[in-house]
CSV table of C-alpha atoms in Angstrom, one decimal:
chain,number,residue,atom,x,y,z
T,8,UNK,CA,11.7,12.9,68.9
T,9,UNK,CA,9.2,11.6,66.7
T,10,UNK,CA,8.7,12.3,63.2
T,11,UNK,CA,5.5,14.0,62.8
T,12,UNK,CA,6.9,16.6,66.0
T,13,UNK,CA,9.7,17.3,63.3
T,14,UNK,CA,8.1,17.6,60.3
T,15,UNK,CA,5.3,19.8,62.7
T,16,UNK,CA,8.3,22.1,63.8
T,17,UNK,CA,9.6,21.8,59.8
T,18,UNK,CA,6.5,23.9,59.0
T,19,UNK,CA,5.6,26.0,61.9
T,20,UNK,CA,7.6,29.6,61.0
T,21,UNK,CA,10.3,29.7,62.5
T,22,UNK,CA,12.3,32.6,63.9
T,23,UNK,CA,14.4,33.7,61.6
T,24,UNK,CA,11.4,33.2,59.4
T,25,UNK,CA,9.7,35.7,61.2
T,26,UNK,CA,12.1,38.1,61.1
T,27,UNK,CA,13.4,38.2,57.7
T,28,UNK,CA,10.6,36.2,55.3
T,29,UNK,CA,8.4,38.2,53.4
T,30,UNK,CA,5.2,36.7,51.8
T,31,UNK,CA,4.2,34.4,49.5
T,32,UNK,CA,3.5,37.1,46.9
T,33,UNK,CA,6.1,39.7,48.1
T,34,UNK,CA,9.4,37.6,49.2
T,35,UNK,CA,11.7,39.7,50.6
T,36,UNK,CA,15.5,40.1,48.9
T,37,UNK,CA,18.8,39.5,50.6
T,38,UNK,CA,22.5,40.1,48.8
T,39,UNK,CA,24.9,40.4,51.5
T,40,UNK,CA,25.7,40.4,55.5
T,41,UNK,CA,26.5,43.5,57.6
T,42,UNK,CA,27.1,43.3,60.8
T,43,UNK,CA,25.9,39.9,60.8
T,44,UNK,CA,22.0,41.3,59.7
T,45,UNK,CA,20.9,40.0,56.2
T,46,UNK,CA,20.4,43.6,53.8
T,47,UNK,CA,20.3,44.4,50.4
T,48,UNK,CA,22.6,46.0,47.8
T,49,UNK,CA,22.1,46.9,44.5
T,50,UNK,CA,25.5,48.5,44.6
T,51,UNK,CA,27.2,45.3,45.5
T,52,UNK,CA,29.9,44.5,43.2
T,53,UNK,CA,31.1,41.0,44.3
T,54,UNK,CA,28.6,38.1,45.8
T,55,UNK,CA,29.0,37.8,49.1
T,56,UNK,CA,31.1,35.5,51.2
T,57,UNK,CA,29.1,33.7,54.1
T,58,UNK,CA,31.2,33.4,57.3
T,59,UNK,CA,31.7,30.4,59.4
T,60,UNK,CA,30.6,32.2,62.6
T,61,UNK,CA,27.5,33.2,61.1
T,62,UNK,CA,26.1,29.4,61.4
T,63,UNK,CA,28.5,27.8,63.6
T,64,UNK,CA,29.3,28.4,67.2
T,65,UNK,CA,33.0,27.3,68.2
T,66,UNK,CA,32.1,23.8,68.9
T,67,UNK,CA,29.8,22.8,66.3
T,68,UNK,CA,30.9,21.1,62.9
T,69,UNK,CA,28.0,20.3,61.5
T,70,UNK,CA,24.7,22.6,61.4
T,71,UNK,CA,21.0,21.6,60.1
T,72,UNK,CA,18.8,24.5,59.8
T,73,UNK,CA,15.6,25.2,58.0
T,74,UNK,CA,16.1,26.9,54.5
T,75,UNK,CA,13.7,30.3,55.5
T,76,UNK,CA,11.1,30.5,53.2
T,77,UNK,CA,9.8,33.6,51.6
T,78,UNK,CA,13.7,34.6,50.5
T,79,UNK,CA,15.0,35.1,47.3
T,80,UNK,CA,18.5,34.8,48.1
T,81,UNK,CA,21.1,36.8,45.8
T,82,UNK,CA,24.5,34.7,44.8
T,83,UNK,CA,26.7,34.2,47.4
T,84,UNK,CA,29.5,31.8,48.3
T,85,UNK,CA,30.6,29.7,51.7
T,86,UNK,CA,33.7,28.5,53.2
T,87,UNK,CA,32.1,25.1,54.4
T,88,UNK,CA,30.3,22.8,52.4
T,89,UNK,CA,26.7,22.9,52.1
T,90,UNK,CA,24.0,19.9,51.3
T,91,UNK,CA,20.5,21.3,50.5
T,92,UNK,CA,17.9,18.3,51.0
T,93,UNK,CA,14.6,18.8,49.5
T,94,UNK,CA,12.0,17.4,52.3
T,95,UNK,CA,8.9,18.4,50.1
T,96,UNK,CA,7.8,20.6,47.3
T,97,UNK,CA,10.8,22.0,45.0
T,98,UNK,CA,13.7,24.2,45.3
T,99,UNK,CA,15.6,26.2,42.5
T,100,UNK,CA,19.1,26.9,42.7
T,101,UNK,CA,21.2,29.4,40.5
T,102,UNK,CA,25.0,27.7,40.9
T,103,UNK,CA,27.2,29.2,38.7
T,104,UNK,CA,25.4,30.6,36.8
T,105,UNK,CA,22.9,27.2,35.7
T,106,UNK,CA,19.4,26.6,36.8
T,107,UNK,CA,19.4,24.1,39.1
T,108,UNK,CA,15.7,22.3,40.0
T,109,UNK,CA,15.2,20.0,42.7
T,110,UNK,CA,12.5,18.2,43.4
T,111,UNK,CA,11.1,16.3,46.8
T,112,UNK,CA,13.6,13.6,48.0
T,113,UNK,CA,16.9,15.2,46.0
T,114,UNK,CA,19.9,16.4,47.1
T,115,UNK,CA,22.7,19.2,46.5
T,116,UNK,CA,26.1,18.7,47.6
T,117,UNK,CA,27.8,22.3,47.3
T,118,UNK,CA,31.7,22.8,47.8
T,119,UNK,CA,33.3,25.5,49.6
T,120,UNK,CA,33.8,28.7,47.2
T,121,UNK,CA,30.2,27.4,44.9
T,122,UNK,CA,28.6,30.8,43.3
T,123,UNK,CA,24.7,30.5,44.1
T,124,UNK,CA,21.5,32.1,44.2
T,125,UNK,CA,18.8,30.6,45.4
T,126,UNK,CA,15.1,31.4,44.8
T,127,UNK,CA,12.0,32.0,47.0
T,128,UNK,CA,10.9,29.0,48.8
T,129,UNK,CA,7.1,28.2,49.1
T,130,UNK,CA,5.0,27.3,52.1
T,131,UNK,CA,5.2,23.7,50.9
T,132,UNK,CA,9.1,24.1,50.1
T,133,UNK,CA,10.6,22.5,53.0
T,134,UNK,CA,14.4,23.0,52.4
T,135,UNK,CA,16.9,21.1,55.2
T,136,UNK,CA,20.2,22.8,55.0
T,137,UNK,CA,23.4,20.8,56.2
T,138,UNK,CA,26.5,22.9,56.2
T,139,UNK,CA,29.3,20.7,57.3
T,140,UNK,CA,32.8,22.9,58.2
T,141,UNK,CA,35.9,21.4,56.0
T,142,UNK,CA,37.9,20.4,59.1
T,143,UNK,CA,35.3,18.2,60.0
T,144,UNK,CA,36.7,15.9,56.6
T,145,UNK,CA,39.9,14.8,58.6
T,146,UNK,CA,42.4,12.1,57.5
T,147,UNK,CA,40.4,9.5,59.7
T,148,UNK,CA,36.9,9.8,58.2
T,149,UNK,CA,38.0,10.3,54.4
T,150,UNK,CA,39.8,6.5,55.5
T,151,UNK,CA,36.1,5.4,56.2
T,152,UNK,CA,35.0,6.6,53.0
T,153,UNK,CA,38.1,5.1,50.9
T,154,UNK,CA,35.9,2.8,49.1
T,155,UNK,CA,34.1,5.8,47.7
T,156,UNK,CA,36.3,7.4,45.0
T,157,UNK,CA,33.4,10.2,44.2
T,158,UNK,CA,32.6,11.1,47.8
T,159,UNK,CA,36.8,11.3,48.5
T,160,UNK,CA,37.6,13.3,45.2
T,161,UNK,CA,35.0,15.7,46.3
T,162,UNK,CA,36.0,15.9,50.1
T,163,UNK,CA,39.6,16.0,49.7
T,164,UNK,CA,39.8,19.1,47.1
T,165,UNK,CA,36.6,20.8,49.2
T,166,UNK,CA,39.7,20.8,51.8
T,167,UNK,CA,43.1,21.0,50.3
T,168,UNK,CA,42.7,22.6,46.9
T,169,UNK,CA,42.5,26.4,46.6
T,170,UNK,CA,40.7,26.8,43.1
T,171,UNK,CA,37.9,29.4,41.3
T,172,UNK,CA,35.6,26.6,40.0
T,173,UNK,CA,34.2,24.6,42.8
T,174,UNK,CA,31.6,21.7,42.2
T,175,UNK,CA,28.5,20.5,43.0
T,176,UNK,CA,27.2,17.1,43.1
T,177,UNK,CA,22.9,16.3,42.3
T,178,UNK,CA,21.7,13.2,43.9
T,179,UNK,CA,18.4,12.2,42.7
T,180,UNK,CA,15.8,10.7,45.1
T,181,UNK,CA,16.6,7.1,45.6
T,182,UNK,CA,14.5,4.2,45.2
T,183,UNK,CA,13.7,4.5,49.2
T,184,UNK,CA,12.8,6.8,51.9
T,185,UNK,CA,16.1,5.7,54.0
T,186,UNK,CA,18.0,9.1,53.4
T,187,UNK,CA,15.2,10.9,54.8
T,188,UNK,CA,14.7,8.9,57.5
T,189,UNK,CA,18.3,9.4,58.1
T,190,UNK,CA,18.2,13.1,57.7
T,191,UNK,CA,14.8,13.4,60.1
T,192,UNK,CA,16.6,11.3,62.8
T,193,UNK,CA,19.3,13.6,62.8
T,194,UNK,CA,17.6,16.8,62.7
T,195,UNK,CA,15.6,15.1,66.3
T,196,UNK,CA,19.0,15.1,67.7
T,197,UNK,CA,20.5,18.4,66.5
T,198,UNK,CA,17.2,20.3,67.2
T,199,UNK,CA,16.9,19.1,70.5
T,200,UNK,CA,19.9,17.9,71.9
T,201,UNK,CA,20.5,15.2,75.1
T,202,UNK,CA,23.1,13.0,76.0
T,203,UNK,CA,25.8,11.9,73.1
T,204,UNK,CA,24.0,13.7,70.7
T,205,UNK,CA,27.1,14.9,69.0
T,206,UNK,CA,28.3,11.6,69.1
T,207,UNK,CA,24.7,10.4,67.1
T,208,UNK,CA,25.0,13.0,64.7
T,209,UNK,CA,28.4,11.8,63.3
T,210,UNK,CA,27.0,8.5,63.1
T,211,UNK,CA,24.1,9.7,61.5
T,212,UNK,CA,26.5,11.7,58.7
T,213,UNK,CA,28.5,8.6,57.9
T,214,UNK,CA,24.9,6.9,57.3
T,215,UNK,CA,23.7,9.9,55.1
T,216,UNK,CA,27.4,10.1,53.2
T,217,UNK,CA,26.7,6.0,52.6
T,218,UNK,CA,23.1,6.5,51.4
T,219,UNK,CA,24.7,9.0,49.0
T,220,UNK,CA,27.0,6.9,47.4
T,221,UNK,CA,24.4,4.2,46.8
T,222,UNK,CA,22.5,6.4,45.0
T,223,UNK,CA,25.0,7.2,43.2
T,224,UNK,CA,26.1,4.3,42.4
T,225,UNK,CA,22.5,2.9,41.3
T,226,UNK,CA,22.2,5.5,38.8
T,227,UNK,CA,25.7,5.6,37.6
T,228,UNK,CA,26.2,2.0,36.5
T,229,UNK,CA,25.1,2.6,33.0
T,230,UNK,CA,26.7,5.6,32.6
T,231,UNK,CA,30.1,6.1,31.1
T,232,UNK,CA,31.1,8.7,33.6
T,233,UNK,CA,35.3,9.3,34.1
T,234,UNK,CA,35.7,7.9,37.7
T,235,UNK,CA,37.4,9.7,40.3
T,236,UNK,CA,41.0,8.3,41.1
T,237,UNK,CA,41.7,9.3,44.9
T,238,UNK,CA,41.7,6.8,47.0
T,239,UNK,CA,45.6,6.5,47.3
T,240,UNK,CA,45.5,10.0,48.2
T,241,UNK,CA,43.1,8.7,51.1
T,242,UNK,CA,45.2,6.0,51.9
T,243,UNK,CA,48.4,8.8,52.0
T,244,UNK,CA,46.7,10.5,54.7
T,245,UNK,CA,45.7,7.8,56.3
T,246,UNK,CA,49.1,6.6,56.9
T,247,UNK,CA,50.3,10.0,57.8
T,248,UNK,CA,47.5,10.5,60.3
T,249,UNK,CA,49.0,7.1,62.2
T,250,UNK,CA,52.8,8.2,61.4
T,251,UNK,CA,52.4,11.7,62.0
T,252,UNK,CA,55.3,11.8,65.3
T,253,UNK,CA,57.8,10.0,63.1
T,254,UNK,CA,57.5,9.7,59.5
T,255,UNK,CA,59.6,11.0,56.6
T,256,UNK,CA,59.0,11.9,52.8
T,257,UNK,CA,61.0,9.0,51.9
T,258,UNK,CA,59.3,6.7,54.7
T,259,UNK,CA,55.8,7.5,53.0
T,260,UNK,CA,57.3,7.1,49.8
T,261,UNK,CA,58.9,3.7,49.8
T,262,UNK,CA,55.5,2.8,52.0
T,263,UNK,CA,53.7,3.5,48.6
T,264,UNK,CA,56.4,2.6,46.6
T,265,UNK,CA,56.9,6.2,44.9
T,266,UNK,CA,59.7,7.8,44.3
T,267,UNK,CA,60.2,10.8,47.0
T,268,UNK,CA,59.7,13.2,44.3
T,269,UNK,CA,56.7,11.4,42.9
T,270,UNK,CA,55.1,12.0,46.0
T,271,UNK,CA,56.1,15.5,46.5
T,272,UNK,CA,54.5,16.4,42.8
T,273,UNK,CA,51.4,13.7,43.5
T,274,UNK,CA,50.9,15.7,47.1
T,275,UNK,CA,51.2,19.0,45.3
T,276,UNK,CA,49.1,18.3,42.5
T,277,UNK,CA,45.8,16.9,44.6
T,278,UNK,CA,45.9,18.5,47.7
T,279,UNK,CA,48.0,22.2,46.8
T,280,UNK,CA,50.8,21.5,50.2
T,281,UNK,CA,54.2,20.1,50.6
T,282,UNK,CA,54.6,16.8,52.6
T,283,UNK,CA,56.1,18.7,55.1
T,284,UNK,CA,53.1,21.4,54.9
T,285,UNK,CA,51.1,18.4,55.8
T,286,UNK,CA,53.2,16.7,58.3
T,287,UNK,CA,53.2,20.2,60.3
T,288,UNK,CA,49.2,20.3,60.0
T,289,UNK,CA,48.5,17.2,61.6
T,290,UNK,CA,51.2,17.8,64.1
T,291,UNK,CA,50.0,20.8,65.3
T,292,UNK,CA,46.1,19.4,65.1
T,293,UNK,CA,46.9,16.4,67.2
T,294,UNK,CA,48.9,19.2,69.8
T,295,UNK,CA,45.5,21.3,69.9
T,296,UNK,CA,43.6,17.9,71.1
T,297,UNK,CA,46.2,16.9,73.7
T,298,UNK,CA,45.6,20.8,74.9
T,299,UNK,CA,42.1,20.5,74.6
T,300,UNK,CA,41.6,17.4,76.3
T,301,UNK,CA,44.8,16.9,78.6
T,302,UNK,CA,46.7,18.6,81.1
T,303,UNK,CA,50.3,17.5,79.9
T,304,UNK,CA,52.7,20.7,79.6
T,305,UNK,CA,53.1,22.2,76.7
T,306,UNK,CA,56.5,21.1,76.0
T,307,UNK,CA,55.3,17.4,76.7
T,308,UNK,CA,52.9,17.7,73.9
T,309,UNK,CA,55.6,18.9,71.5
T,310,UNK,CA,57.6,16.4,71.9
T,311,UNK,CA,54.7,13.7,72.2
T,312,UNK,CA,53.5,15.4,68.5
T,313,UNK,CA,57.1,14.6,67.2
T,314,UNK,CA,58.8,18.3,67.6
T,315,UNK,CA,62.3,18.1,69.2
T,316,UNK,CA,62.8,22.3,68.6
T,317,UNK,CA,60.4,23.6,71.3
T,318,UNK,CA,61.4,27.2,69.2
T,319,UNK,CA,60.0,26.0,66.2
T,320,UNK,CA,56.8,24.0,67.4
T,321,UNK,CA,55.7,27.7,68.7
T,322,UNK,CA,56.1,29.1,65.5
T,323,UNK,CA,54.0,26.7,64.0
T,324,UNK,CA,51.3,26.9,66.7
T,325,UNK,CA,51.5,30.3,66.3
T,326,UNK,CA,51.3,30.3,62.6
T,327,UNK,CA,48.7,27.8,62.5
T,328,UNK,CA,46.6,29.0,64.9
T,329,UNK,CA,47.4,33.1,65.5
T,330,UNK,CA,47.3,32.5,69.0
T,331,UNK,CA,50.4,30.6,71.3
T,332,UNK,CA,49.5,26.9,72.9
T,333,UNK,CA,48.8,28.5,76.0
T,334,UNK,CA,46.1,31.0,74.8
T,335,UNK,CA,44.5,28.3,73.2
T,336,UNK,CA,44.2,26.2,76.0
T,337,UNK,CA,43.0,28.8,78.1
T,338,UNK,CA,40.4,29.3,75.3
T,339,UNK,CA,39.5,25.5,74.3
T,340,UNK,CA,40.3,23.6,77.5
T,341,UNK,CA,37.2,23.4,78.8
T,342,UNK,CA,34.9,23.4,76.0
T,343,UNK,CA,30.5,23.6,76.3
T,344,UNK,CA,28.1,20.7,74.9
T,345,UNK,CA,25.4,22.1,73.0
C-alpha cells in the first residue's frame, strides 16, 4: 500500500473515532474500562490498568493503531510496552506525573506499569501507537539487539523486573525521514494484511528498534550519560535459550566464568528469577511451540524440552500456563492468520 492511501486512511475518522471522539472544542473524557467500553469516573481511586485483550487478539504481538483524536485520556497504566510516534502536529503526555511534549517525527518508548495521561489530540495530531506484548522480547531477539546496551537494559527489565517506577525513553526526530518510512511501511502491512505479513512486520520492528538506537546514539555522543551495562545478561539468555534441554547453574556459570553463586545473585538482581525459575520458563515455552506446531505426544515433548519426571513437567505446564498440555493444544494447535 502506498503512502499517500495510508496517510489518507491516517486522517479519515476512524471507528473508534466515531464512536468515542468528541470535538475539537468539546473532547470527550475517558478514566477507566468496564466491560471493555471506555467510561468516566470521578470516583476512581486508582488509574486504570489496560488489559492485553483489550488490543490484542490471541495471535497478535504487536498492534499499530491510530491514537483517537478528540480524547483526553485520564492516567492509566499497561502491561505491554507502548511506543507513541508522532506522524504530524504535537502530542502531550502526562507520564508520571511530568509534561511530556512531542513534536512531529519524535518518539516515546513507554514500559510496562508507566503512569500516563495523555491529552486531546487535534485534527492535525496524527498519533501511531505501537504496543508490543513483553513475550514478544524473547531470549533470541534481545541476542539481535546485544550490541545495543540501552535498547537491552530497557527490554530485559520491561520483562523480568517487577518494580513501581517504570521508564520511558524520548527519541527526538532524527536527521532523516527513514523511521517514518519504516513505521508507514509497516502500518501498510498490519492495516491490510496478505501473505507473510507477520513475518514483514518483525522485520520491520527490528528495522524501527535499529533506527532507534541510531538516534540515540547521534544525540548521545556528547553527552555524559551512565551507560547501560546488560549485554552479558543478553548473552546469559542467549546461551540458555540454545542450552535450555541440558544445562546446569554451574554449566552457565563456568561458561561465563562466574562463580555459581555470582550468577544466582547477578540473575536475581537484573531479571527478579532464579536460574532454575528461568530454565523452567524456557522449557516450558519451547514445550508450548512443539504443541503448537507438532504432533509429537506429550510425553515426547517433555522429554525432548529436557524433563525426565513426566509428574513434574505437568506441574509446571500447569503452573505456567493454568491450563494442562493437552488443553493447550486443543486451544493453540491450529492457530488463525490475521
Amino acid at each position: 500500500m502506498d503512502t499517500n492511501s495510508i496517510e489518507k486512511q491516517l486522517r479519515e475518522m476512524n471507528v473508534f473515532e466515531k464512536k468515542y471522539s468528541g470535538t475539537p472544542e468539546n473532547p470527550r473524557q475517558y478514566s477507566r474500562l468496564e466491560d471493555s467500553e471506555l467510561t468516566f469516573s470521578k470516583d476512581v481511586q486508582a488509574p486504570d490498568i489496560v488489559p492485553l485483550e483489550y488490543f490484542f487478539k490471541p495471535e497478535q504481538n504487536v498492534v499499530f493503531l491510530k491514537h483517537p483524536r478528540f480524547i483526553n485520556f485520564t492516567e492509566h497504566r499497561h502491561s505491554f510496552i507502548e511506543m507513541n510516534y508522532v506522524y504530524s502536529g504535537t502530542c502531550t503526555q502526562y507520564i508520571n506525573g511530568k509534561e511530556v511534549i512531542l513534536k512531529e517525527g519524535d518518539l516515546c518508548l513507554l514500559d510496562t506499569n508507566v503512569l500516563h495521561g495523555i491529552e486531546s489530540a487535534s485534527e492535525n495530531d496524527i498519533i501511531i501507537n505501537i504496543m508490543i506484548r513483553t513475550s514478544y522480547f524473547d531470549s533470541a531477539l534481545l541476542q539481535r539487539l546485544s550490541g545495543n546496551d540501552l535498547l537491552t537494559d530497557f527490554f530485559v527489565n520491561a520483562i523480568y523486573q517487577q518494580k513501581q517506577n517504570s521508564r520511558y525513553i524520548i527519541f527526538p526526530k532524527g536527521s532523516n525521514n527513514r523511521l517514518k518510512e519504516i513505521i508507514i511501511q509497516a502500518l501498510g502491512e498490519f492495516f491490510h494484511p496478505q501473505l507473510c505479513s507477520n513475518e514483514a512486520i518483525n522485520s520491520y520492528m527490528l528495522l524501527i528498534f535499529t533506527e532507534l538506537l541510531r538516534i540515540y546514539n547521534s544525540y548521545s555522543k556528547d553527552k555524559e550519560e551512565p551507560t547501560f551495562k546488560k549485554a552479558i545478561i543478553s548473552e546469559i539468555l542467549s546461551f540458555m535459550e540454545q542450552n535450555y534441554q541440558t544445562m546446569t547453574l554451574e554449566q552457565t556459570a563456568e561458561r561465563f566464568h562466574f562463580h555459581p553463586n555470582h550468577l544466582t545473585r547477578l540473575l536475581k538482581t537484573n531479571l527478579g528469577k532464579t536460574f532454575i525459575e528461568l530454565s523452567h520458563q524456557l522449557k516450558i515455552k519451547n514445550a508450548c511451540t512443539l504443541l503448537e506446531n507438532t504432533d509429537l505426544t506429550i510425553d515426547q515433548i517433555a522429554n525432548k524440552v529436557g524433563y525426565t519426571n513426566i509428574t513434574f513437567f505437568y506441574k509446571s505446564f500447569k503452573k505456567t500456563h493454568g491450563t494442562t498440555p493437552a488443553e493447550y493444544r486443543k486451544k493453540n494447535h491450529e492457530r488463525p492468520t490475521p
